[in-house]
Amino acid sequence: MSRRGSATMSLPPRVRKAVLTVHIVSAGAWIGVDVLVAVLAGTGLGGGSDAVRGLALRALAEFVVTPMLVSALVCLASGVLLGLATKWGLVRYWWVAVKLVTNLVLCTLILVALRPGMPDVGAAGGAIEAGQVPATDLSFLVFPPAVSLTALAVATVLSVYKPWGRVRGQARRVPTGVSEARPTVSA
Ligand code: HEM
């Protein structure tokens, strides 16, 4: 253990690169699922035929939450591993700490806000297909893709630019045996 509870570990460079690849792919998959949510929600709320709107809502209810949650959790786990195994730490640099909080908040929102509403969305899709007026107000469907895509875009920008430097009070010494990571721009 090093300072302030930032546990450190070392990964061989090839393993670290493999974990980084998993991290980037899972982040990209998560963004892709969010784009799919935006398309399905937009189609379901839009002015198309009842058959297409209903099908889009049923697909949204049926297929989206699990891949979103899995990609979010893989992104979180691989990000935590990278943080622990490199000089970046988990709460040593602002850009990592903010991404950690963002990832945790989004995972929580998927579990407590998005997933519980999906049965109603599916039922609303079925009602629309049957030519009925859905019992649920679906306007809330605008928010999940908007919030998540914005947050993930910010997280991606943070990952590339690595702004804001160190969290206050974090010493500058890099613990012995900890990978210095790639020669990316350090804040
Ligand atoms: C919120 C969603 C996240 C997205 C979209 C994201 C995206 C990315 C991307 C695109 C990179 C590659 C940057 C580059 O190679 O220059 C990266 C690297 C990194 N991410 Fe994330 N990330 C996320 C969450 C996290 C979390 C939760 C952590 C840890 C708590 C984390 C820690 C790291 C670290 C330490 C690196 C640098 C690894 C290295 O250079 O060896 N990320 N992230």
JSON list of C-alpha atoms in Angstrom, two decimals, residues 3-109:
[
{"chain": "A", "resi": 3, "resn": "ARG", "atom": "CA", "xyz": [-0.15, 6.81, 0.52]},
{"chain": "A", "resi": 4, "resn": "ARG", "atom": "CA", "xyz": [-3.76, 7.64, 1.21]},
{"chain": "A", "resi": 5, "resn": "GLY", "atom": "CA", "xyz": [-5.11, 4.22, 0.56]},
{"chain": "A", "resi": 6, "resn": "SER", "atom": "CA", "xyz": [-3.95, 4.25, -3.08]},
{"chain": "A", "resi": 7, "resn": "ALA", "atom": "CA", "xyz": [-2.91, 0.64, -3.32]},
{"chain": "A", "resi": 8, "resn": "THR", "atom": "CA", "xyz": [-0.30, 0.11, -6.01]},
{"chain": "A", "resi": 9, "resn": "MET", "atom": "CA", "xyz": [0.67, -2.96, -7.97]},
{"chain": "A", "resi": 10, "resn": "SER", "atom": "CA", "xyz": [2.79, -3.66, -10.97]},
{"chain": "A", "resi": 11, "resn": "LEU", "atom": "CA", "xyz": [1.72, -5.21, -14.27]},
{"chain": "A", "resi": 12, "resn": "PRO", "atom": "CA", "xyz": [4.10, -6.45, -16.97]},
{"chain": "A", "resi": 13, "resn": "PRO", "atom": "CA", "xyz": [3.94, -4.05, -19.95]},
{"chain": "A", "resi": 14, "resn": "ARG", "atom": "CA", "xyz": [2.20, -6.58, -22.20]},
{"chain": "A", "resi": 15, "resn": "VAL", "atom": "CA", "xyz": [-0.45, -7.26, -19.59]},
{"chain": "A", "resi": 16, "resn": "ARG", "atom": "CA", "xyz": [-0.95, -3.54, -18.99]},
{"chain": "A", "resi": 17, "resn": "LYS", "atom": "CA", "xyz": [-1.40, -3.01, -22.73]},
{"chain": "A", "resi": 18, "resn": "ALA", "atom": "CA", "xyz": [-3.92, -5.85, -22.85]},
{"chain": "A", "resi": 19, "resn": "VAL", "atom": "CA", "xyz": [-5.87, -4.32, -19.94]},
{"chain": "A", "resi": 20, "resn": "LEU", "atom": "CA", "xyz": [-5.72, -0.89, -21.61]},
{"chain": "A", "resi": 21, "resn": "THR", "atom": "CA", "xyz": [-7.09, -2.45, -24.80]},
{"chain": "A", "resi": 22, "resn": "VAL", "atom": "CA", "xyz": [-9.96, -4.03, -22.86]},
{"chain": "A", "resi": 23, "resn": "HIS", "atom": "CA", "xyz": [-10.56, -0.67, -21.18]},
{"chain": "A", "resi": 24, "resn": "ILE", "atom": "CA", "xyz": [-10.74, 1.28, -24.44]},
{"chain": "A", "resi": 25, "resn": "VAL", "atom": "CA", "xyz": [-12.86, -1.37, -26.18]},
{"chain": "A", "resi": 26, "resn": "SER", "atom": "CA", "xyz": [-15.32, -1.55, -23.26]},
{"chain": "A", "resi": 27, "resn": "ALA", "atom": "CA", "xyz": [-15.59, 2.25, -23.14]},
{"chain": "A", "resi": 28, "resn": "GLY", "atom": "CA", "xyz": [-16.24, 2.28, -26.89]},
{"chain": "A", "resi": 29, "resn": "ALA", "atom": "CA", "xyz": [-18.81, -0.52, -26.57]},
{"chain": "A", "resi": 30, "resn": "TRP", "atom": "CA", "xyz": [-20.54, 1.41, -23.78]},
{"chain": "A", "resi": 31, "resn": "ILE", "atom": "CA", "xyz": [-20.74, 4.52, -25.97]},
{"chain": "A", "resi": 32, "resn": "GLY", "atom": "CA", "xyz": [-22.05, 2.36, -28.82]},
{"chain": "A", "resi": 33, "resn": "VAL", "atom": "CA", "xyz": [-24.82, 0.93, -26.63]},
{"chain": "A", "resi": 34, "resn": "ASP", "atom": "CA", "xyz": [-25.73, 4.47, -25.60]},
{"chain": "A", "resi": 35, "resn": "VAL", "atom": "CA", "xyz": [-26.01, 5.49, -29.25]},
{"chain": "A", "resi": 36, "resn": "LEU", "atom": "CA", "xyz": [-28.29, 2.48, -29.78]},
{"chain": "A", "resi": 37, "resn": "VAL", "atom": "CA", "xyz": [-30.43, 3.62, -26.82]},
{"chain": "A", "resi": 38, "resn": "ALA", "atom": "CA", "xyz": [-30.66, 7.10, -28.36]},
{"chain": "A", "resi": 39, "resn": "VAL", "atom": "CA", "xyz": [-31.75, 5.64, -31.71]},
{"chain": "A", "resi": 40, "resn": "LEU", "atom": "CA", "xyz": [-34.34, 3.27, -30.19]},
{"chain": "A", "resi": 41, "resn": "ALA", "atom": "CA", "xyz": [-35.70, 5.87, -27.76]},
{"chain": "A", "resi": 42, "resn": "GLY", "atom": "CA", "xyz": [-35.85, 8.48, -30.53]},
{"chain": "A", "resi": 43, "resn": "THR", "atom": "CA", "xyz": [-37.67, 6.05, -32.80]},
{"chain": "A", "resi": 44, "resn": "GLY", "atom": "CA", "xyz": [-40.06, 5.06, -30.00]},
{"chain": "A", "resi": 45, "resn": "LEU", "atom": "CA", "xyz": [-40.87, 8.66, -29.14]},
{"chain": "A", "resi": 46, "resn": "GLY", "atom": "CA", "xyz": [-40.90, 9.85, -32.76]},
{"chain": "A", "resi": 47, "resn": "GLY", "atom": "CA", "xyz": [-43.61, 10.16, -35.30]},
{"chain": "A", "resi": 48, "resn": "GLY", "atom": "CA", "xyz": [-43.22, 6.90, -37.21]},
{"chain": "A", "resi": 49, "resn": "SER", "atom": "CA", "xyz": [-45.77, 4.12, -37.62]},
{"chain": "A", "resi": 50, "resn": "ASP", "atom": "CA", "xyz": [-47.15, 2.41, -34.53]},
{"chain": "A", "resi": 51, "resn": "ALA", "atom": "CA", "xyz": [-45.49, -0.86, -35.57]},
{"chain": "A", "resi": 52, "resn": "VAL", "atom": "CA", "xyz": [-42.02, 0.68, -35.81]},
{"chain": "A", "resi": 53, "resn": "ARG", "atom": "CA", "xyz": [-42.39, 2.76, -32.63]},
{"chain": "A", "resi": 54, "resn": "GLY", "atom": "CA", "xyz": [-43.67, -0.20, -30.65]},
{"chain": "A", "resi": 55, "resn": "LEU", "atom": "CA", "xyz": [-40.94, -2.50, -31.94]},
{"chain": "A", "resi": 56, "resn": "ALA", "atom": "CA", "xyz": [-38.24, 0.05, -31.08]},
{"chain": "A", "resi": 57, "resn": "LEU", "atom": "CA", "xyz": [-39.54, 0.37, -27.52]},
{"chain": "A", "resi": 58, "resn": "ARG", "atom": "CA", "xyz": [-39.79, -3.38, -27.03]},
{"chain": "A", "resi": 59, "resn": "ALA", "atom": "CA", "xyz": [-36.24, -3.80, -28.37]},
{"chain": "A", "resi": 60, "resn": "LEU", "atom": "CA", "xyz": [-35.07, -1.08, -26.00]},
{"chain": "A", "resi": 61, "resn": "ALA", "atom": "CA", "xyz": [-36.72, -2.80, -23.06]},
{"chain": "A", "resi": 62, "resn": "GLU", "atom": "CA", "xyz": [-35.46, -6.24, -24.03]},
{"chain": "A", "resi": 63, "resn": "PHE", "atom": "CA", "xyz": [-31.90, -5.93, -25.27]},
{"chain": "A", "resi": 64, "resn": "VAL", "atom": "CA", "xyz": [-30.14, -2.84, -24.04]},
{"chain": "A", "resi": 65, "resn": "VAL", "atom": "CA", "xyz": [-29.64, -2.81, -20.29]},
{"chain": "A", "resi": 66, "resn": "THR", "atom": "CA", "xyz": [-27.50, -5.94, -19.96]},
{"chain": "A", "resi": 67, "resn": "PRO", "atom": "CA", "xyz": [-24.86, -5.01, -22.58]},
{"chain": "A", "resi": 68, "resn": "MET", "atom": "CA", "xyz": [-24.78, -1.49, -21.19]},
{"chain": "A", "resi": 69, "resn": "LEU", "atom": "CA", "xyz": [-24.21, -2.70, -17.65]},
{"chain": "A", "resi": 70, "resn": "VAL", "atom": "CA", "xyz": [-21.62, -5.28, -18.70]},
{"chain": "A", "resi": 71, "resn": "SER", "atom": "CA", "xyz": [-19.59, -2.77, -20.74]},
{"chain": "A", "resi": 72, "resn": "ALA", "atom": "CA", "xyz": [-19.82, -0.23, -17.90]},
{"chain": "A", "resi": 73, "resn": "LEU", "atom": "CA", "xyz": [-18.60, -2.75, -15.34]},
{"chain": "A", "resi": 74, "resn": "VAL", "atom": "CA", "xyz": [-15.76, -4.00, -17.59]},
{"chain": "A", "resi": 75, "resn": "CYS", "atom": "CA", "xyz": [-14.74, -0.37, -18.19]},
{"chain": "A", "resi": 76, "resn": "LEU", "atom": "CA", "xyz": [-14.82, 0.24, -14.42]},
{"chain": "A", "resi": 77, "resn": "ALA", "atom": "CA", "xyz": [-12.86, -2.88, -13.50]},
{"chain": "A", "resi": 78, "resn": "SER", "atom": "CA", "xyz": [-10.21, -2.41, -16.19]},
{"chain": "A", "resi": 79, "resn": "GLY", "atom": "CA", "xyz": [-9.92, 1.30, -15.34]},
{"chain": "A", "resi": 80, "resn": "VAL", "atom": "CA", "xyz": [-9.44, 0.53, -11.65]},
{"chain": "A", "resi": 81, "resn": "LEU", "atom": "CA", "xyz": [-6.80, -2.07, -12.54]},
{"chain": "A", "resi": 82, "resn": "LEU", "atom": "CA", "xyz": [-4.97, 0.44, -14.76]},
{"chain": "A", "resi": 83, "resn": "GLY", "atom": "CA", "xyz": [-5.15, 3.09, -12.08]},
{"chain": "A", "resi": 84, "resn": "LEU", "atom": "CA", "xyz": [-3.74, 0.77, -9.45]},
{"chain": "A", "resi": 85, "resn": "ALA", "atom": "CA", "xyz": [-1.02, -0.53, -11.77]},
{"chain": "A", "resi": 86, "resn": "THR", "atom": "CA", "xyz": [0.29, 2.76, -13.12]},
{"chain": "A", "resi": 87, "resn": "LYS", "atom": "CA", "xyz": [1.52, 6.07, -11.82]},
{"chain": "A", "resi": 88, "resn": "TRP", "atom": "CA", "xyz": [-1.97, 7.50, -12.31]},
{"chain": "A", "resi": 89, "resn": "GLY", "atom": "CA", "xyz": [-3.46, 5.89, -9.21]},
{"chain": "A", "resi": 90, "resn": "LEU", "atom": "CA", "xyz": [-7.18, 5.98, -8.47]},
{"chain": "A", "resi": 91, "resn": "VAL", "atom": "CA", "xyz": [-7.45, 9.33, -6.70]},
{"chain": "A", "resi": 92, "resn": "ARG", "atom": "CA", "xyz": [-3.98, 10.69, -7.40]},
{"chain": "A", "resi": 93, "resn": "TYR", "atom": "CA", "xyz": [-4.92, 12.69, -10.51]},
{"chain": "A", "resi": 94, "resn": "TRP", "atom": "CA", "xyz": [-8.13, 14.60, -11.01]},
{"chain": "A", "resi": 95, "resn": "TRP", "atom": "CA", "xyz": [-8.79, 13.18, -14.47]},
{"chain": "A", "resi": 96, "resn": "VAL", "atom": "CA", "xyz": [-8.80, 9.61, -13.11]},
{"chain": "A", "resi": 97, "resn": "ALA", "atom": "CA", "xyz": [-10.73, 10.47, -9.93]},
{"chain": "A", "resi": 98, "resn": "VAL", "atom": "CA", "xyz": [-13.45, 12.24, -11.94]},
{"chain": "A", "resi": 99, "resn": "LYS", "atom": "CA", "xyz": [-13.72, 9.28, -14.32]},
{"chain": "A", "resi": 100, "resn": "LEU", "atom": "CA", "xyz": [-14.01, 6.90, -11.36]},
{"chain": "A", "resi": 101, "resn": "VAL", "atom": "CA", "xyz": [-16.88, 8.90, -9.88]},
{"chain": "A", "resi": 102, "resn": "THR", "atom": "CA", "xyz": [-18.53, 9.24, -13.31]},
{"chain": "A", "resi": 103, "resn": "ASN", "atom": "CA", "xyz": [-18.32, 5.51, -13.94]},
{"chain": "A", "resi": 104, "resn": "LEU", "atom": "CA", "xyz": [-19.72, 4.65, -10.50]},
{"chain": "A", "resi": 105, "resn": "VAL", "atom": "CA", "xyz": [-22.58, 7.16, -10.82]},
{"chain": "A", "resi": 106, "resn": "LEU", "atom": "CA", "xyz": [-23.51, 5.89, -14.30]},
{"chain": "A", "resi": 107, "resn": "CYS", "atom": "CA", "xyz": [-23.46, 2.24, -13.14]},
{"chain": "A", "resi": 108, "resn": "THR", "atom": "CA", "xyz": [-25.71, 3.19, -10.22]},
{"chain": "A", "resi": 109, "resn": "LEU", "atom": "CA", "xyz": [-28.11, 5.04, -12.54]}
]
